[in-house]
Amino acid sequence: MIRVIILGAGNVAKHLYTAFYNQKSVEVVQCYNRKGLPLHPDQKENTIIQDFSALQEADIYILAVSDDAIEEVSNLLPFTNKLIVHTSGSVPMNALANTNKRGVFYPLQTFSKDKTVDFSTIPFCLEAENETDLMLLKELSTTLSNKVYEISSEQRNILHVSAVFVNNFTNYLFSTANDICNEHDVPFEILHPLILETAQKITKMNPDLAQTGPGIRNDSKTINRHLKIITDTTQQELYKTLTKAIQSKYGKKL
Amino acid sequence: MIRVIILGAGNVAKHLYTAFYNQKSVEVVQCYNRKGLPLHPDQKENTIIQDFSALQEADIYILAVSDDAIEEVSNLLPFTNKLIVHTSGSVPMNALANTNKRGVFYPLQTFSKDKTVDFSTIPFCLEAENETDLMLLKELSTTLSNKVYEISSEQRNILHVSAVFVNNFTNYLFSTANDICNEHDVPFEILHPLILETAQKITKMNPDLAQTGPGIRNDSKTINRHLKIITDTTQQELYKTLTKAIQSKYGKKL
Ligand SMILES: NC(=O)c1ccc[n+]([C@@H]2O[C@H](COP(=O)([O-])OP(=O)(O)OC[C@H]3O[C@@H](n4cnc5c(N)ncnc54)[C@H](OP(=O)(O)O)[C@@H]3O)[C@@H](O)[C@H]2O)c1
Ligand SMILES: NC(=O)c1ccc[n+]([C@@H]2O[C@H](COP(=O)([O-])OP(=O)(O)OC[C@H]3O[C@@H](n4cnc5c(N)ncnc54)[C@H](OP(=O)(O)O)[C@@H]3O)[C@@H](O)[C@H]2O)c1
């Protein structure tokens, strides 16, 4: 039985609590957050605390608080030599106070309030100062997922910037297409299957081999026609920048 | 029974042939292509023709040939007043020779040679010159999919440019993240679940509501850290352009 305490009451804290809730081999002993909020409707009230001084013994303390609060909260913990981990993709492990044993327990996924998540498909990026702690974090992660990776703070940075490309920027492209469709009364949902297939495809083949379109074909007739259809200047700039980038990347190989 | 003849032997022609192959209500009478290639290993040899003059009677002639060849091929057909359709997202219906009845049968999906497709999820965008032909195209599409839309040539243009954003440009972002990961020996596959979730999310919520990340948060500390991690200038420009676009789109609403 791994005894866990979760600090924070945001998206990650809540989804983790719910995921651990039905695990026989994990017990969430307590949850700390400033407002004394429950993380789950079924949570026992006496496991919710609002004061660091009420923190009990546990094997792992998970600081699922905002990036900016990780260092501060880790310095407020009233104990030493325990395993404390944060859940951030971008904060180095060493941001945690060195009065405790430090680690990282980063679930590489995008969590939102109202959307349930299937943890079994989520990669866990782990880091710890010593082998024993790393083993314990591995044991904890494998109760939820079998995609468990040992990742250094530097590698986590690389994943985090890559995640901005594949999640934030990609979503922005979806929102742009949504705007273009809305402007012209075309239902955006017609594009949903294409969007899903575009994502699924790169889990089966290298994205370089999946690249198609007027950019890579140097099809300037279509490119110019598209640039006439788009009237918004930001959208036009984006179309030009991405087309140029595609041409300069693949042009060399054509 | 709808009698169909497929012209062309590329990705779309082959996938359509395979999809129709097991349909009781559709018969693919013949396939024309310049090289006399079969579209399927089980295809009977006497249904493959290389000469327009050998074309038989059919209810619908599907010109699944390259965009540039649609007009030319439609002009070479040795009959008049039949229903001929093309499968292109970007070519107007009127590009087809007006000696025949014209239409469009555009499956909005990305097809590749070696990847099987599930037609039941593919939206068909249909256009025809008259109601009878449109009905016939609807009947043909619904043998494969229940996502059938009547779409004008203008609307199809809008979908086509939107498809460039959600497919070609999105794939380019995936390829960039793949490059960043490879450069630093981080397995790109760790990002696969995030990529799938990013796509799935917008089928459930408006992409504007799904937008997250340092751009929309105006988190300049993270943005500057990311710009130091990326060393390639094209990647840096792309990061800056997309971050600026996100900030100018959502900044107004913040
Ligand atoms: N959301 C994601 O998709 C995702 C994915 C992977 C990793 N992460 C990481 O997981 C961590 C938590 O993210 P989240 O999305 O769950 O954030 P969130 O929903 O914004 O919640 C942040 C939590 O931190 C608490 N907090 C902030 N400042 C605090 C302070 N000074 N003292 C005590 N508590 C404080 C907040 O409490 P109040 O409500 O009292 O302010 C809130 O409970 C972050 O490191 C994030 O980078 C997030
Ligand atoms: N691929 C997709 O993801 C996709 C999706 C939706 C719609 N479409 C549209 O579907 C159509 C076909 O695309 P595709 O991907 O199947 O193309 P493709 O794989 O490149 O195949 C094109 C076919 O057209 C034939 N062709 C080209 N010029 C010709 C000519 N002058 N006379 C006779 N045949 C000619 C080619 O024959 P040869 O081999 O003899 O040159 C080949 O069989 C296009 O309009 C495309 O825009 C494609």
XYZ file of C-alpha atoms and ligand atoms in Angstrom:
604
model
C 0.000 0.000 0.000
C 1.442 3.368 -1.053
C 0.258 6.205 1.175
C -0.138 9.461 -0.733
C -1.008 13.032 0.226
C -2.151 15.412 -2.525
C -1.584 19.168 -2.185
C -3.626 21.472 -4.443
C -7.219 21.309 -5.636
C -6.923 22.134 -9.329
C -7.390 20.029 -12.450
C -4.438 17.722 -11.887
C -5.116 17.233 -8.163
C -8.754 16.323 -8.805
C -8.076 13.933 -11.691
C -5.275 12.237 -9.731
C -7.480 11.886 -6.657
C -10.244 10.303 -8.732
C -7.778 7.962 -10.427
C -6.263 6.817 -7.107
C -9.674 6.561 -5.463
C -10.407 3.084 -6.773
C -6.859 1.735 -6.549
C -6.446 -0.960 -3.925
C -2.718 -0.443 -3.672
C -2.868 3.323 -3.131
C -4.374 5.207 -0.212
C -4.861 8.957 -0.419
C -4.381 9.745 3.260
C -5.105 13.473 3.111
C -5.619 16.362 0.728
C -4.360 19.847 1.476
C -5.608 23.000 -0.183
C -5.934 26.605 0.953
C -9.705 26.651 0.682
C -10.387 23.250 2.288
C -12.197 22.039 -0.829
C -12.987 18.367 -1.442
C -11.366 16.860 -4.549
C -14.249 14.442 -5.047
C -17.901 14.381 -3.914
C -17.282 11.120 -2.016
C -14.192 12.304 -0.160
C -14.337 11.950 3.653
C -14.334 15.367 5.283
C -11.659 14.501 7.852
C -9.165 13.861 5.030
C -9.373 17.467 3.824
C -7.000 19.897 5.509
C -6.344 23.596 5.114
C -3.295 23.863 7.320
C 0.188 22.505 6.646
C 0.608 21.728 10.361
C -2.132 19.081 10.114
C -0.192 17.069 7.497
C 0.263 13.434 8.487
C 2.773 10.743 7.569
C 2.810 9.519 3.972
C 5.144 7.836 1.501
C 4.724 10.486 -1.202
C 3.558 14.092 -1.025
C 2.285 15.217 -4.442
C 2.412 18.996 -4.919
C -0.160 19.471 -7.695
C -0.103 23.246 -7.351
C 0.510 25.990 -9.930
C 4.051 26.125 -11.325
C 4.696 29.423 -9.556
C 3.635 28.014 -6.170
C 5.750 24.832 -6.217
C 8.857 26.341 -4.613
C 6.881 28.335 -2.041
C 4.654 25.427 -0.972
C 7.633 23.057 -0.759
C 9.296 25.510 1.647
C 6.244 25.624 3.881
C 6.123 21.873 4.555
C 6.659 21.218 8.286
C 8.803 18.083 7.908
C 12.091 16.964 6.389
C 13.533 13.953 4.590
C 10.198 12.873 3.064
C 9.624 12.273 -0.663
C 7.965 15.335 -2.183
C 7.187 15.541 -5.911
C 5.657 18.126 -8.199
C 3.543 17.426 -11.296
C 4.858 20.137 -13.630
C 6.253 19.751 -17.127
C 8.369 22.873 -16.951
C 9.593 23.358 -13.364
C 12.975 21.757 -12.594
C 13.082 19.177 -9.795
C 15.522 21.398 -7.922
C 12.893 24.094 -7.496
C 11.593 21.962 -4.618
C 13.080 22.720 -1.194
C 16.115 20.525 -0.520
C 15.034 19.874 3.061
C 13.082 16.929 1.642
C 13.840 14.202 -0.913
C 12.731 15.543 -4.260
C 11.111 14.116 -7.339
C 8.820 14.764 -10.306
C 5.590 12.972 -11.149
C 4.501 14.608 -14.430
C 1.494 13.192 -16.259
C 2.000 14.358 -19.869
C -1.588 15.104 -20.813
C -3.950 18.059 -21.012
C -6.511 18.051 -18.217
C -9.681 20.086 -18.146
C -12.262 20.463 -15.440
C -15.204 18.656 -16.947
C -13.555 16.064 -19.138
C -12.828 12.631 -17.675
C -9.418 11.203 -18.451
C -8.296 7.648 -19.037
C -5.049 7.490 -17.060
C -4.105 4.127 -18.575
C -3.033 5.923 -21.781
C -1.178 8.772 -20.054
C 2.638 8.778 -20.037
C 4.171 9.499 -16.632
C 7.514 11.301 -16.696
C 9.380 10.530 -13.507
C 12.481 11.948 -11.886
C 13.982 11.417 -8.443
C 17.210 12.054 -6.566
C 17.833 8.389 -5.814
C 16.954 4.927 -7.090
C 14.699 3.969 -4.148
C 12.494 7.015 -4.621
C 12.401 6.479 -8.378
C 11.255 2.884 -7.807
C 8.492 4.073 -5.498
C 7.320 6.635 -8.082
C 7.379 3.907 -10.732
C 5.280 1.680 -8.488
C 2.798 4.509 -7.979
C 2.584 5.368 -11.709
C 2.115 1.772 -12.797
C -1.021 1.528 -10.667
C -2.505 3.982 -13.202
C -0.605 3.547 -16.469
C 1.996 1.321 -18.077
C 3.571 4.222 -19.932
C 6.206 5.196 -17.425
C 9.373 7.047 -18.421
C 12.410 8.199 -16.492
C 12.951 11.749 -17.734
C 15.494 14.324 -16.557
C 14.545 17.961 -15.926
C 16.291 18.917 -19.196
C 14.387 16.282 -21.190
C 11.152 17.383 -19.529
C 11.826 20.889 -20.841
C 12.137 19.491 -24.353
C 8.857 17.619 -23.946
C 7.201 20.730 -22.595
C 8.168 22.928 -25.550
C 7.187 20.105 -27.917
C 3.837 19.866 -26.132
C 3.269 23.555 -26.881
C 3.649 22.747 -30.585
C 1.438 19.641 -30.644
C -1.198 20.861 -28.203
C -1.398 24.663 -27.862
C -0.377 25.577 -31.417
C -2.326 22.709 -32.972
C -5.428 23.749 -31.072
C -4.919 27.278 -32.369
C -4.942 25.931 -35.936
C -8.211 24.141 -35.131
C -9.645 27.394 -33.777
C -8.569 29.217 -36.946
C -10.274 26.632 -39.163
C -13.329 26.888 -36.931
C -13.371 30.682 -37.501
C -12.993 30.310 -41.267
C -15.863 27.784 -41.392
C -18.111 29.892 -39.144
C -17.527 33.011 -41.232
C -18.820 31.172 -44.275
C -21.604 29.144 -42.631
C -19.899 25.824 -43.209
C -20.272 23.351 -40.306
C -16.841 22.873 -38.669
C -17.868 19.345 -37.585
C -17.317 18.172 -41.190
C -13.603 18.497 -40.379
C -13.696 16.410 -37.172
C -12.919 13.049 -38.862
C -9.995 14.619 -40.745
C -8.661 16.092 -37.486
C -8.871 12.728 -35.715
C -7.218 10.910 -38.631
C -4.414 13.514 -38.809
C -3.602 12.786 -35.160
C -4.004 9.010 -35.418
C -1.821 8.862 -38.504
C 1.346 10.090 -36.773
C 1.007 7.388 -34.113
C 1.491 4.919 -36.991
C 3.926 6.753 -39.268
C 6.643 9.405 -39.074
C 5.048 12.871 -39.503
C 7.523 13.643 -42.307
C 6.010 10.799 -44.344
C 2.464 11.949 -43.546
C 3.078 15.491 -44.869
C 0.819 16.383 -47.806
C -0.856 19.504 -49.202
C -0.205 22.398 -51.564
C 2.893 23.519 -49.605
C 4.929 20.348 -50.027
C 3.659 19.963 -53.636
C 4.753 23.548 -54.426
C 1.257 23.987 -55.835
C 1.313 27.779 -56.112
C -2.026 27.892 -57.954
C -3.838 26.422 -54.947
C -1.775 28.446 -52.448
C -2.708 31.701 -54.199
C -6.357 30.686 -54.432
C -6.376 29.934 -50.682
C -4.755 33.275 -49.885
C -7.586 34.989 -51.756
C -10.246 33.058 -49.828
C -8.759 34.006 -46.444
C -9.376 37.692 -45.776
C -8.144 38.018 -42.174
C -4.534 39.256 -42.191
C -3.424 37.179 -39.162
C -4.794 34.060 -40.851
C -3.051 35.022 -44.085
C 0.288 35.560 -42.319
C -0.069 32.202 -40.578
C -0.851 30.468 -43.883
C 2.196 32.077 -45.508
C 4.576 31.356 -42.604
C 3.558 27.701 -42.364
C 3.619 27.166 -46.128
C 7.096 28.717 -46.322
C 8.280 26.569 -43.418
C 6.926 23.408 -45.087
C 8.565 24.350 -48.376
C 11.913 25.133 -46.799
C 11.873 21.900 -44.755
C 10.813 19.532 -47.522
C 11.928 21.514 -50.542
C 15.467 20.341 -49.982
C 14.345 16.729 -50.169
C 12.059 17.049 -53.208
C -28.217 -1.477 -57.653
C -26.087 1.570 -58.498
C -23.699 0.883 -61.363
C -20.432 2.783 -60.980
C -17.325 3.224 -63.114
C -14.145 4.499 -61.452
C -11.569 6.425 -63.489
C -8.058 6.753 -62.027
C -5.931 4.337 -60.031
C -4.567 6.511 -57.234
C -5.247 6.558 -53.495
C -8.861 7.680 -53.717
C -9.746 5.338 -56.596
C -8.302 2.328 -54.765
C -9.910 3.085 -51.409
C -13.273 3.743 -53.064
C -13.050 0.530 -55.063
C -12.282 -1.472 -51.923
C -15.114 0.211 -50.042
C -17.662 -0.483 -52.813
C -16.345 -4.007 -53.318
C -18.406 -5.527 -50.522
C -21.492 -3.382 -50.993
C -24.491 -5.332 -52.237
C -26.212 -2.248 -53.601
C -23.255 -0.997 -55.628
C -21.587 -2.621 -58.597
C -18.277 -1.319 -59.894
C -18.778 -2.182 -63.548
C -15.377 -1.082 -64.829
C -12.228 0.769 -63.863
C -10.331 2.932 -66.305
C -6.741 3.998 -65.889
C -3.959 4.819 -68.309
C -1.748 1.951 -67.199
C -4.454 -0.738 -67.019
C -3.684 -1.366 -63.336
C -6.042 -3.308 -61.055
C -7.410 -1.341 -58.091
C -7.603 -4.454 -55.925
C -5.895 -7.875 -56.015
C -9.289 -9.611 -56.437
C -10.492 -7.430 -59.310
C -11.578 -9.357 -62.439
C -9.242 -8.556 -65.311
C -12.019 -7.897 -67.829
C -13.252 -4.982 -65.701
C -9.983 -3.090 -66.127
C -9.764 -0.873 -69.208
C -7.098 1.404 -70.593
C -9.080 2.997 -73.368
C -11.954 5.491 -73.029
C -13.674 3.905 -76.050
C -14.199 0.705 -74.046
C -16.262 2.497 -71.371
C -19.642 0.873 -70.790
C -22.974 2.104 -69.448
C -23.121 3.144 -65.809
C -25.192 5.332 -63.493
C -22.210 7.293 -62.163
C -18.720 7.845 -63.575
C -16.319 8.763 -60.758
C -13.286 10.692 -61.991
C -10.824 10.039 -59.149
C -7.934 11.567 -61.069
C -5.476 14.325 -60.127
C -6.997 17.806 -59.816
C -5.152 18.963 -62.924
C -6.490 16.084 -65.023
C -10.183 16.403 -64.144
C -11.074 18.843 -66.928
C -9.001 17.022 -69.537
C -10.331 13.548 -68.715
C -13.924 14.813 -68.604
C -13.454 16.147 -72.130
C -12.193 12.808 -73.405
C -15.267 10.823 -72.374
C -16.961 9.361 -75.490
C -20.567 9.885 -74.329
C -22.924 12.677 -73.333
C -25.691 13.302 -70.810
C -24.349 10.837 -68.222
C -23.633 11.724 -64.578
C -19.917 12.373 -64.158
C -18.446 13.440 -60.811
C -15.000 14.310 -59.537
C -13.647 13.664 -56.020
C -11.685 16.864 -55.460
C -11.951 19.308 -52.572
C -10.684 22.244 -54.575
C -11.818 21.903 -58.185
C -15.164 23.577 -59.009
C -17.928 21.359 -60.371
C -17.953 23.443 -63.535
C -14.445 22.325 -64.437
C -16.094 19.136 -65.711
C -17.120 19.167 -69.394
C -20.717 20.350 -69.773
C -21.470 17.685 -72.360
C -22.377 15.478 -69.399
C -24.397 16.004 -66.214
C -21.922 17.151 -63.581
C -21.440 16.550 -59.896
C -18.952 16.288 -57.026
C -18.382 13.316 -54.755
C -15.713 14.551 -52.324
C -14.738 12.341 -49.385
C -13.235 14.779 -46.869
C -10.428 12.655 -45.500
C -6.723 12.114 -46.010
C -5.962 8.880 -47.828
C -2.594 7.196 -48.015
C -1.479 4.151 -49.906
C -0.948 1.677 -47.137
C -3.411 2.807 -44.507
C -6.902 1.301 -44.495
C -9.751 3.736 -44.016
C -13.063 3.345 -42.260
C -15.460 5.031 -44.692
C -18.308 4.985 -42.175
C -16.706 7.976 -40.397
C -15.882 9.936 -43.557
C -17.999 12.962 -44.493
C -19.074 13.042 -48.139
C -19.492 16.502 -49.642
C -21.874 16.288 -52.558
C -22.856 18.675 -55.320
C -24.928 18.156 -58.460
C -26.647 20.200 -61.154
C -30.091 18.799 -60.413
C -32.066 17.162 -57.624
C -32.266 13.698 -59.247
C -28.492 13.453 -59.584
C -27.995 14.760 -56.046
C -30.353 12.056 -54.758
C -28.402 9.380 -56.598
C -25.110 10.662 -55.145
C -26.697 10.666 -51.677
C -27.828 7.087 -52.193
C -24.313 6.104 -53.245
C -22.641 7.908 -50.298
C -24.986 6.460 -47.702
C -23.937 2.947 -48.705
C -20.573 3.899 -47.183
C -21.199 6.624 -44.606
C -24.035 8.408 -42.884
C -22.179 11.708 -42.862
C -23.446 13.156 -46.088
C -23.498 16.892 -46.790
C -24.714 18.974 -49.702
C -21.906 21.459 -50.249
C -21.545 24.084 -52.970
C -18.278 24.614 -54.853
C -17.719 27.807 -52.818
C -18.276 26.026 -49.509
C -15.993 23.213 -50.641
C -13.269 25.816 -51.154
C -13.718 26.961 -47.563
C -13.492 23.380 -46.337
C -10.413 22.821 -48.449
C -8.502 25.788 -47.047
C -9.639 24.807 -43.531
C -8.392 21.276 -44.184
C -4.958 22.722 -44.976
C -4.940 24.266 -41.486
C -6.165 21.209 -39.573
C -4.307 18.590 -41.602
C -1.245 19.905 -43.477
C -0.246 22.623 -41.010
C -1.071 20.509 -37.958
C 1.027 17.669 -39.325
C 3.860 20.149 -39.824
C 3.650 21.080 -36.129
C 3.857 17.370 -35.282
C 6.908 17.029 -37.524
C 8.532 20.023 -35.794
C 7.943 18.510 -32.347
C 9.329 15.222 -33.680
C 12.487 17.054 -34.796
C 12.883 18.816 -31.438
C 12.507 15.501 -29.577
C 14.903 13.637 -31.898
C 17.551 16.333 -31.551
C 17.531 15.818 -27.809
C 17.074 12.034 -27.716
C 13.620 12.210 -26.197
C 11.157 9.618 -27.585
C 8.473 11.460 -29.609
C 5.991 8.669 -28.809
C 5.607 10.135 -25.290
C 3.603 12.888 -27.019
C 1.227 10.557 -28.894
C -1.481 10.467 -26.184
C -1.402 14.272 -25.908
C -1.755 14.575 -29.683
C -4.736 12.211 -29.725
C -6.404 13.987 -26.816
C -5.846 17.412 -28.435
C -7.753 16.198 -31.498
C -10.470 14.372 -29.560
C -11.071 17.376 -27.335
C -12.264 19.669 -30.122
C -14.858 17.114 -31.215
C -16.401 17.684 -27.753
C -15.747 21.374 -27.134
C -15.180 24.580 -29.082
C -11.440 24.970 -29.817
C -11.535 28.471 -28.297
C -12.466 26.931 -24.946
C -9.783 24.250 -25.275
C -6.991 26.813 -25.804
C -4.315 26.654 -23.069
C -0.575 27.251 -22.785
C 1.952 30.015 -22.144
C 0.651 32.124 -25.066
C -2.895 32.575 -23.837
C -1.641 32.935 -20.217
C 0.790 35.678 -21.324
C 3.426 33.692 -19.443
C 6.477 35.481 -20.849
C 8.861 33.665 -18.491
C 7.973 30.293 -20.049
C 7.840 31.733 -23.582
C 11.370 33.131 -23.235
C 12.650 29.893 -21.729
C 11.156 27.946 -24.656
C 12.735 30.326 -27.179
C 16.125 29.608 -25.598
C 15.595 25.833 -25.821
C 14.732 25.980 -29.535
C 17.826 26.771 -31.534
C 16.549 26.358 -35.119
C 15.536 29.774 -36.488
C 12.546 28.468 -38.507
C 11.219 26.767 -35.373
C 11.787 29.958 -33.370
C 9.938 32.078 -35.951
C 7.052 29.615 -35.945
C 6.891 29.655 -32.132
C 6.868 33.478 -32.136
C 4.282 33.820 -34.925
C 1.877 31.339 -33.327
C 2.313 32.774 -29.826
C 1.667 36.293 -31.149
C -1.406 35.080 -33.051
C -2.773 33.362 -29.921
C -2.143 36.479 -27.850
C -3.760 38.804 -30.364
C -6.793 36.522 -30.732
C -7.446 35.843 -27.073
C -5.763 38.918 -25.575
C -8.800 40.986 -26.444
C -11.011 38.636 -24.459
C -8.755 38.242 -21.409
N -3.707 21.211 -16.408
C -2.920 20.439 -17.107
O -3.272 20.079 -18.231
C -1.606 19.950 -16.539
C -1.021 18.802 -17.107
C 0.164 18.304 -16.562
C 0.768 18.963 -15.500
N 0.197 20.105 -14.980
C 0.888 20.736 -13.833
O 0.204 20.368 -12.636
C 0.265 21.469 -11.690
C -1.141 21.889 -11.309
O -1.807 22.290 -12.503
P -3.393 22.436 -12.559
O -3.771 22.479 -13.986
O -4.027 21.431 -11.659
O -3.550 23.895 -11.967
P -4.889 24.633 -11.477
O -6.091 23.882 -11.940
O -4.710 26.058 -11.854
O -4.799 24.493 -9.893
C -3.722 25.043 -9.182
C -3.833 24.677 -7.737
O -2.680 25.217 -7.062
C -3.118 25.907 -5.903
N -2.210 26.970 -5.540
C -1.752 27.994 -6.325
N -0.938 28.796 -5.620
C -0.876 28.270 -4.361
C -0.193 28.654 -3.194
N 0.619 29.709 -3.160
N -0.363 27.894 -2.077
C -1.164 26.807 -2.099
N -1.832 26.394 -3.185
C -1.684 27.128 -4.302
C -4.464 26.468 -6.302
O -5.172 26.759 -5.131
P -6.224 27.986 -5.107
O -7.442 27.465 -5.842
O -6.424 28.158 -3.638
O -5.560 29.147 -5.785
C -5.066 25.281 -7.051
O -5.599 24.338 -6.161
C 1.078 22.572 -12.383
O 2.432 22.419 -12.029
C 0.912 22.255 -13.866
O 1.993 22.722 -14.633
C -0.979 20.592 -15.474
N -5.437 11.678 -51.440
C -6.329 12.276 -50.682
O -6.144 12.327 -49.460
C -7.579 12.878 -51.293
C -8.677 13.104 -50.447
C -9.852 13.606 -50.980
C -9.922 13.914 -52.334
N -8.833 13.727 -53.132
C -8.967 14.059 -54.580
O -9.153 12.843 -55.304
C -8.543 12.957 -56.610
C -7.520 11.865 -56.780
O -6.556 12.000 -55.766
P -5.547 10.823 -55.394
O -4.964 11.143 -54.083
O -6.182 9.508 -55.584
O -4.416 11.069 -56.502
P -3.217 10.107 -56.920
O -3.020 9.031 -55.905
O -2.093 11.003 -57.243
O -3.743 9.434 -58.264
C -4.083 10.223 -59.357
C -4.633 9.362 -60.456
O -5.013 10.219 -61.541
C -4.486 9.680 -62.734
N -4.228 10.702 -63.733
C -3.496 11.833 -63.581
N -3.469 12.532 -64.732
C -4.212 11.833 -65.629
C -4.577 12.024 -66.992
N -4.192 13.124 -67.657
N -5.342 11.080 -67.577
C -5.752 10.000 -66.907
N -5.450 9.756 -65.630
C -4.692 10.666 -64.999
C -3.224 9.002 -62.310
O -2.845 8.078 -63.281
P -1.311 7.738 -63.589
O -0.877 6.871 -62.433
O -1.396 7.039 -64.870
O -0.582 9.063 -63.643
C -3.652 8.355 -61.017
O -4.283 7.138 -61.221
C -7.967 14.367 -56.670
O -8.911 15.218 -57.259
C -7.773 14.725 -55.206
O -7.818 16.133 -54.988
C -7.658 13.198 -52.647
